[in-house]
Amino acid sequence: QVQLVESGGGLVQAGGSLRLSCAASGRTFSSYVMGWFRQAPGKEREFVAGMSGSTYYADSVKGRFTISRDNAKNTVYLQMNSLKPEDTATYYCAAVRGRSSPIPPPLRTYDYWGQGTQVTVSS
């Protein structure tokens, strides 16, 4: 069982930046694949970024967002730069065991989810 807690969301002007954090419980954090998803009102949840042995990004955020992790702190981050109004959504941290899996993060089924943190980008 893994507990995930997101933080760092807020209100920002277009072109600004935010850094989201996801604190995870567990003694084997480094063995988990981590991902970030987002869901805007009236839309389906979508994959944003993920990390296993490599990093993966949705085309809509590639070049603007960066995922990273600090295994010593059991924390994964999402640095978001050049934010756009269409980035407005609730952002969720997710985790699944098995970094050795050949299935890349965008296609994995995630077992553990945080409660989400709201990101609002004004124009």
mmCIF file with all atom_site columns, C-alpha atoms in Angstrom:
data_model
loop_
_atom_site.group_PDB
_atom_site.id
_atom_site.type_symbol
_atom_site.label_atom_id
_atom_site.label_alt_id
_atom_site.label_comp_id
_atom_site.label_asym_id
_atom_site.label_entity_id
_atom_site.label_seq_id
_atom_site.pdbx_PDB_ins_code
_atom_site.Cartn_x
_atom_site.Cartn_y
_atom_site.Cartn_z
_atom_site.occupancy
_atom_site.B_iso_or_equiv
_atom_site.pdbx_formal_charge
_atom_site.auth_seq_id
_atom_site.auth_comp_id
_atom_site.auth_asym_id
_atom_site.auth_atom_id
_atom_site.pdbx_PDB_model_num
ATOM 1   C CA . GLN A 1 1   ? 0.000   0.000  0.000   1.00 0.00 ? 1   GLN A CA 1
ATOM 2   C CA . VAL A 1 2   ? 1.305   3.413  -1.028  1.00 0.00 ? 2   VAL A CA 1
ATOM 3   C CA . GLN A 1 3   ? 0.033   6.797  0.071   1.00 0.00 ? 3   GLN A CA 1
ATOM 4   C CA . LEU A 1 4   ? 0.567   9.780  -2.230  1.00 0.00 ? 4   LEU A CA 1
ATOM 5   C CA . VAL A 1 5   ? 0.090   13.432 -1.300  1.00 0.00 ? 5   VAL A CA 1
ATOM 6   C CA . GLU A 1 6   ? 0.358   16.211 -3.882  1.00 0.00 ? 6   GLU A CA 1
ATOM 7   C CA . SER A 1 7   ? 1.146   19.841 -3.176  1.00 0.00 ? 7   SER A CA 1
ATOM 8   C CA . GLY A 1 8   ? 2.281   22.972 -4.984  1.00 0.00 ? 8   GLY A CA 1
ATOM 9   C CA . GLY A 1 9   ? -0.782  23.849 -7.019  1.00 0.00 ? 9   GLY A CA 1
ATOM 10  C CA . GLY A 1 10  ? -2.171  27.342 -7.215  1.00 0.00 ? 10  GLY A CA 1
ATOM 11  C CA . LEU A 1 11  ? -3.168  30.270 -9.386  1.00 0.00 ? 11  LEU A CA 1
ATOM 12  C CA . VAL A 1 12  ? -0.656  31.605 -11.874 1.00 0.00 ? 12  VAL A CA 1
ATOM 13  C CA . GLN A 1 13  ? -0.654  33.906 -14.883 1.00 0.00 ? 13  GLN A CA 1
ATOM 14  C CA . ALA A 1 14  ? -0.073  32.530 -18.352 1.00 0.00 ? 14  ALA A CA 1
ATOM 15  C CA . GLY A 1 15  ? 3.644   32.202 -18.972 1.00 0.00 ? 15  GLY A CA 1
ATOM 16  C CA . GLY A 1 16  ? 4.368   31.595 -15.313 1.00 0.00 ? 16  GLY A CA 1
ATOM 17  C CA . SER A 1 17  ? 5.706   28.529 -13.531 1.00 0.00 ? 17  SER A CA 1
ATOM 18  C CA . LEU A 1 18  ? 4.723   26.114 -10.792 1.00 0.00 ? 18  LEU A CA 1
ATOM 19  C CA . ARG A 1 19  ? 6.429   23.134 -9.218  1.00 0.00 ? 19  ARG A CA 1
ATOM 20  C CA . LEU A 1 20  ? 4.249   20.286 -8.025  1.00 0.00 ? 20  LEU A CA 1
ATOM 21  C CA . SER A 1 21  ? 5.437   17.798 -5.429  1.00 0.00 ? 21  SER A CA 1
ATOM 22  C CA . CYS A 1 22  ? 4.211   14.309 -4.645  1.00 0.00 ? 22  CYS A CA 1
ATOM 23  C CA . ALA A 1 23  ? 5.292   12.804 -1.353  1.00 0.00 ? 23  ALA A CA 1
ATOM 24  C CA . ALA A 1 24  ? 5.049   9.023  -1.217  1.00 0.00 ? 24  ALA A CA 1
ATOM 25  C CA . SER A 1 25  ? 5.071   6.532  1.610   1.00 0.00 ? 25  SER A CA 1
ATOM 26  C CA . GLY A 1 26  ? 6.800   3.186  1.368   1.00 0.00 ? 26  GLY A CA 1
ATOM 27  C CA . ARG A 1 27  ? 10.221  1.693  1.861   1.00 0.00 ? 27  ARG A CA 1
ATOM 28  C CA . THR A 1 28  ? 10.726  0.778  -1.800  1.00 0.00 ? 28  THR A CA 1
ATOM 29  C CA . PHE A 1 29  ? 9.803   4.046  -3.495  1.00 0.00 ? 29  PHE A CA 1
ATOM 30  C CA . SER A 1 30  ? 12.629  3.684  -5.985  1.00 0.00 ? 30  SER A CA 1
ATOM 31  C CA . SER A 1 31  ? 11.051  0.509  -7.400  1.00 0.00 ? 31  SER A CA 1
ATOM 32  C CA . TYR A 1 32  ? 7.840   2.295  -8.431  1.00 0.00 ? 32  TYR A CA 1
ATOM 33  C CA . VAL A 1 33  ? 6.947   3.854  -11.735 1.00 0.00 ? 33  VAL A CA 1
ATOM 34  C CA . MET A 1 34  ? 5.622   7.351  -11.087 1.00 0.00 ? 34  MET A CA 1
ATOM 35  C CA . GLY A 1 35  ? 3.275   9.388  -13.210 1.00 0.00 ? 35  GLY A CA 1
ATOM 36  C CA . TRP A 1 36  ? 1.445   12.689 -13.354 1.00 0.00 ? 36  TRP A CA 1
ATOM 37  C CA . PHE A 1 37  ? -2.062  12.988 -14.766 1.00 0.00 ? 37  PHE A CA 1
ATOM 38  C CA . ARG A 1 38  ? -4.504  15.853 -15.044 1.00 0.00 ? 38  ARG A CA 1
ATOM 39  C CA . GLN A 1 39  ? -8.220  16.285 -15.466 1.00 0.00 ? 39  GLN A CA 1
ATOM 40  C CA . ALA A 1 40  ? -10.027 19.446 -16.495 1.00 0.00 ? 40  ALA A CA 1
ATOM 41  C CA . PRO A 1 41  ? -13.766 19.968 -15.918 1.00 0.00 ? 41  PRO A CA 1
ATOM 42  C CA . GLY A 1 42  ? -15.796 18.089 -18.502 1.00 0.00 ? 42  GLY A CA 1
ATOM 43  C CA . LYS A 1 43  ? -12.770 16.266 -19.878 1.00 0.00 ? 43  LYS A CA 1
ATOM 44  C CA . GLU A 1 44  ? -11.208 12.853 -19.417 1.00 0.00 ? 44  GLU A CA 1
ATOM 45  C CA . ARG A 1 45  ? -8.142  12.302 -17.312 1.00 0.00 ? 45  ARG A CA 1
ATOM 46  C CA . GLU A 1 46  ? -4.990  12.451 -19.393 1.00 0.00 ? 46  GLU A CA 1
ATOM 47  C CA . PHE A 1 47  ? -1.406  11.376 -18.968 1.00 0.00 ? 47  PHE A CA 1
ATOM 48  C CA . VAL A 1 48  ? 1.007   14.272 -18.506 1.00 0.00 ? 48  VAL A CA 1
ATOM 49  C CA . ALA A 1 49  ? 4.395   12.850 -17.561 1.00 0.00 ? 49  ALA A CA 1
ATOM 50  C CA . GLY A 1 50  ? 5.926   9.661  -16.217 1.00 0.00 ? 50  GLY A CA 1
ATOM 51  C CA . MET A 1 51  ? 9.205   8.168  -15.125 1.00 0.00 ? 51  MET A CA 1
ATOM 52  C CA . SER A 1 52  ? 10.579  4.658  -15.046 1.00 0.00 ? 52  SER A CA 1
ATOM 53  C CA . GLY A 1 53  ? 14.067  4.157  -16.439 1.00 0.00 ? 53  GLY A CA 1
ATOM 54  C CA . SER A 1 54  ? 13.287  7.023  -18.808 1.00 0.00 ? 54  SER A CA 1
ATOM 55  C CA . THR A 1 55  ? 10.984  10.031 -18.837 1.00 0.00 ? 55  THR A CA 1
ATOM 56  C CA . TYR A 1 56  ? 7.818   10.360 -20.919 1.00 0.00 ? 56  TYR A CA 1
ATOM 57  C CA . TYR A 1 57  ? 5.687   13.382 -21.728 1.00 0.00 ? 57  TYR A CA 1
ATOM 58  C CA . ALA A 1 58  ? 2.442   14.170 -23.430 1.00 0.00 ? 58  ALA A CA 1
ATOM 59  C CA . ASP A 1 59  ? 2.974   16.115 -26.637 1.00 0.00 ? 59  ASP A CA 1
ATOM 60  C CA . SER A 1 60  ? 1.028   19.031 -25.199 1.00 0.00 ? 60  SER A CA 1
ATOM 61  C CA . VAL A 1 61  ? 3.564   19.589 -22.401 1.00 0.00 ? 61  VAL A CA 1
ATOM 62  C CA . LYS A 1 62  ? 6.820   18.373 -23.910 1.00 0.00 ? 62  LYS A CA 1
ATOM 63  C CA . GLY A 1 63  ? 9.470   21.061 -23.707 1.00 0.00 ? 63  GLY A CA 1
ATOM 64  C CA . ARG A 1 64  ? 7.604   22.917 -20.966 1.00 0.00 ? 64  ARG A CA 1
ATOM 65  C CA . PHE A 1 65  ? 7.202   20.357 -18.161 1.00 0.00 ? 65  PHE A CA 1
ATOM 66  C CA . THR A 1 66  ? 9.872   18.269 -16.455 1.00 0.00 ? 66  THR A CA 1
ATOM 67  C CA . ILE A 1 67  ? 9.361   15.260 -14.207 1.00 0.00 ? 67  ILE A CA 1
ATOM 68  C CA . SER A 1 68  ? 11.998  14.295 -11.659 1.00 0.00 ? 68  SER A CA 1
ATOM 69  C CA . ARG A 1 69  ? 12.300  12.232 -8.512  1.00 0.00 ? 69  ARG A CA 1
ATOM 70  C CA . ASP A 1 70  ? 14.298  12.224 -5.309  1.00 0.00 ? 70  ASP A CA 1
ATOM 71  C CA . ASN A 1 71  ? 14.385  8.680  -3.976  1.00 0.00 ? 71  ASN A CA 1
ATOM 72  C CA . ALA A 1 72  ? 16.001  9.741  -0.714  1.00 0.00 ? 72  ALA A CA 1
ATOM 73  C CA . LYS A 1 73  ? 12.996  11.975 -0.009  1.00 0.00 ? 73  LYS A CA 1
ATOM 74  C CA . ASN A 1 74  ? 10.389  9.623  -1.515  1.00 0.00 ? 74  ASN A CA 1
ATOM 75  C CA . THR A 1 75  ? 9.219   12.519 -3.657  1.00 0.00 ? 75  THR A CA 1
ATOM 76  C CA . VAL A 1 76  ? 8.450   13.073 -7.313  1.00 0.00 ? 76  VAL A CA 1
ATOM 77  C CA . TYR A 1 77  ? 8.208   16.535 -8.862  1.00 0.00 ? 77  TYR A CA 1
ATOM 78  C CA . LEU A 1 78  ? 6.617   18.159 -11.862 1.00 0.00 ? 78  LEU A CA 1
ATOM 79  C CA . GLN A 1 79  ? 8.215   21.429 -12.889 1.00 0.00 ? 79  GLN A CA 1
ATOM 80  C CA . MET A 1 80  ? 5.789   23.354 -15.089 1.00 0.00 ? 80  MET A CA 1
ATOM 81  C CA . ASN A 1 81  ? 7.056   26.303 -17.107 1.00 0.00 ? 81  ASN A CA 1
ATOM 82  C CA . SER A 1 82  ? 5.453   28.532 -19.724 1.00 0.00 ? 82  SER A CA 1
ATOM 83  C CA . LEU A 1 83  ? 2.030   27.659 -18.406 1.00 0.00 ? 83  LEU A CA 1
ATOM 84  C CA . LYS A 1 84  ? -1.000  28.122 -20.619 1.00 0.00 ? 84  LYS A CA 1
ATOM 85  C CA . PRO A 1 85  ? -4.690  28.499 -19.749 1.00 0.00 ? 85  PRO A CA 1
ATOM 86  C CA . GLU A 1 86  ? -5.298  25.043 -21.238 1.00 0.00 ? 86  GLU A CA 1
ATOM 87  C CA . ASP A 1 87  ? -3.040  23.601 -18.530 1.00 0.00 ? 87  ASP A CA 1
ATOM 88  C CA . THR A 1 88  ? -5.738  24.424 -15.990 1.00 0.00 ? 88  THR A CA 1
ATOM 89  C CA . ALA A 1 89  ? -6.780  21.173 -14.319 1.00 0.00 ? 89  ALA A CA 1
ATOM 90  C CA . THR A 1 90  ? -6.560  19.072 -11.217 1.00 0.00 ? 90  THR A CA 1
ATOM 91  C CA . TYR A 1 91  ? -3.205  17.319 -11.246 1.00 0.00 ? 91  TYR A CA 1
ATOM 92  C CA . TYR A 1 92  ? -2.813  13.838 -9.792  1.00 0.00 ? 92  TYR A CA 1
ATOM 93  C CA . CYS A 1 93  ? 0.232   11.863 -8.798  1.00 0.00 ? 93  CYS A CA 1
ATOM 94  C CA . ALA A 1 94  ? 0.129   8.111  -9.425  1.00 0.00 ? 94  ALA A CA 1
ATOM 95  C CA . ALA A 1 95  ? 2.324   5.088  -8.785  1.00 0.00 ? 95  ALA A CA 1
ATOM 96  C CA . VAL A 1 96  ? 2.628   1.449  -9.797  1.00 0.00 ? 96  VAL A CA 1
ATOM 97  C CA . ARG A 1 97  ? 5.169   -1.232 -8.941  1.00 0.00 ? 97  ARG A CA 1
ATOM 98  C CA . GLY A 1 98  ? 7.635   -2.515 -11.450 1.00 0.00 ? 98  GLY A CA 1
ATOM 99  C CA . ARG A 1 99  ? 10.173  -0.165 -12.979 1.00 0.00 ? 99  ARG A CA 1
ATOM 100 C CA . SER A 1 100 ? 11.565  -3.218 -14.781 1.00 0.00 ? 100 SER A CA 1
ATOM 101 C CA . SER A 1 101 ? 8.336   -3.667 -16.745 1.00 0.00 ? 101 SER A CA 1
ATOM 102 C CA . PRO A 1 102 ? 8.677   -3.301 -20.519 1.00 0.00 ? 102 PRO A CA 1
ATOM 103 C CA . ILE A 1 103 ? 5.398   -1.359 -20.559 1.00 0.00 ? 103 ILE A CA 1
ATOM 104 C CA . PRO A 1 104 ? 6.191   2.365  -20.657 1.00 0.00 ? 104 PRO A CA 1
ATOM 105 C CA . PRO A 1 105 ? 4.584   4.768  -18.159 1.00 0.00 ? 105 PRO A CA 1
ATOM 106 C CA . PRO A 1 106 ? 1.924   6.175  -20.520 1.00 0.00 ? 106 PRO A CA 1
ATOM 107 C CA . LEU A 1 107 ? 0.470   2.665  -20.953 1.00 0.00 ? 107 LEU A CA 1
ATOM 108 C CA . ARG A 1 108 ? 0.724   1.400  -17.381 1.00 0.00 ? 108 ARG A CA 1
ATOM 109 C CA . THR A 1 109 ? -2.290  0.887  -15.163 1.00 0.00 ? 109 THR A CA 1
ATOM 110 C CA . TYR A 1 110 ? -1.612  2.789  -11.964 1.00 0.00 ? 110 TYR A CA 1
ATOM 111 C CA . ASP A 1 111 ? -2.631  1.298  -8.627  1.00 0.00 ? 111 ASP A CA 1
ATOM 112 C CA . TYR A 1 112 ? -2.087  4.228  -6.290  1.00 0.00 ? 112 TYR A CA 1
ATOM 113 C CA . TRP A 1 113 ? -3.364  7.779  -6.623  1.00 0.00 ? 113 TRP A CA 1
ATOM 114 C CA . GLY A 1 114 ? -3.130  11.013 -4.699  1.00 0.00 ? 114 GLY A CA 1
ATOM 115 C CA . GLN A 1 115 ? -6.026  13.335 -3.955  1.00 0.00 ? 115 GLN A CA 1
ATOM 116 C CA . GLY A 1 116 ? -4.975  15.916 -6.509  1.00 0.00 ? 116 GLY A CA 1
ATOM 117 C CA . THR A 1 117 ? -3.860  19.529 -6.483  1.00 0.00 ? 117 THR A CA 1
ATOM 118 C CA . GLN A 1 118 ? -5.535  22.317 -8.431  1.00 0.00 ? 118 GLN A CA 1
ATOM 119 C CA . VAL A 1 119 ? -3.623  24.307 -11.028 1.00 0.00 ? 119 VAL A CA 1
ATOM 120 C CA . THR A 1 120 ? -5.313  27.361 -12.503 1.00 0.00 ? 120 THR A CA 1
ATOM 121 C CA . VAL A 1 121 ? -3.683  29.412 -15.247 1.00 0.00 ? 121 VAL A CA 1
ATOM 122 C CA . SER A 1 122 ? -5.251  32.755 -16.075 1.00 0.00 ? 122 SER A CA 1
ATOM 123 C CA . SER A 1 123 ? -4.895  34.546 -19.396 1.00 0.00 ? 123 SER A CA 1
#
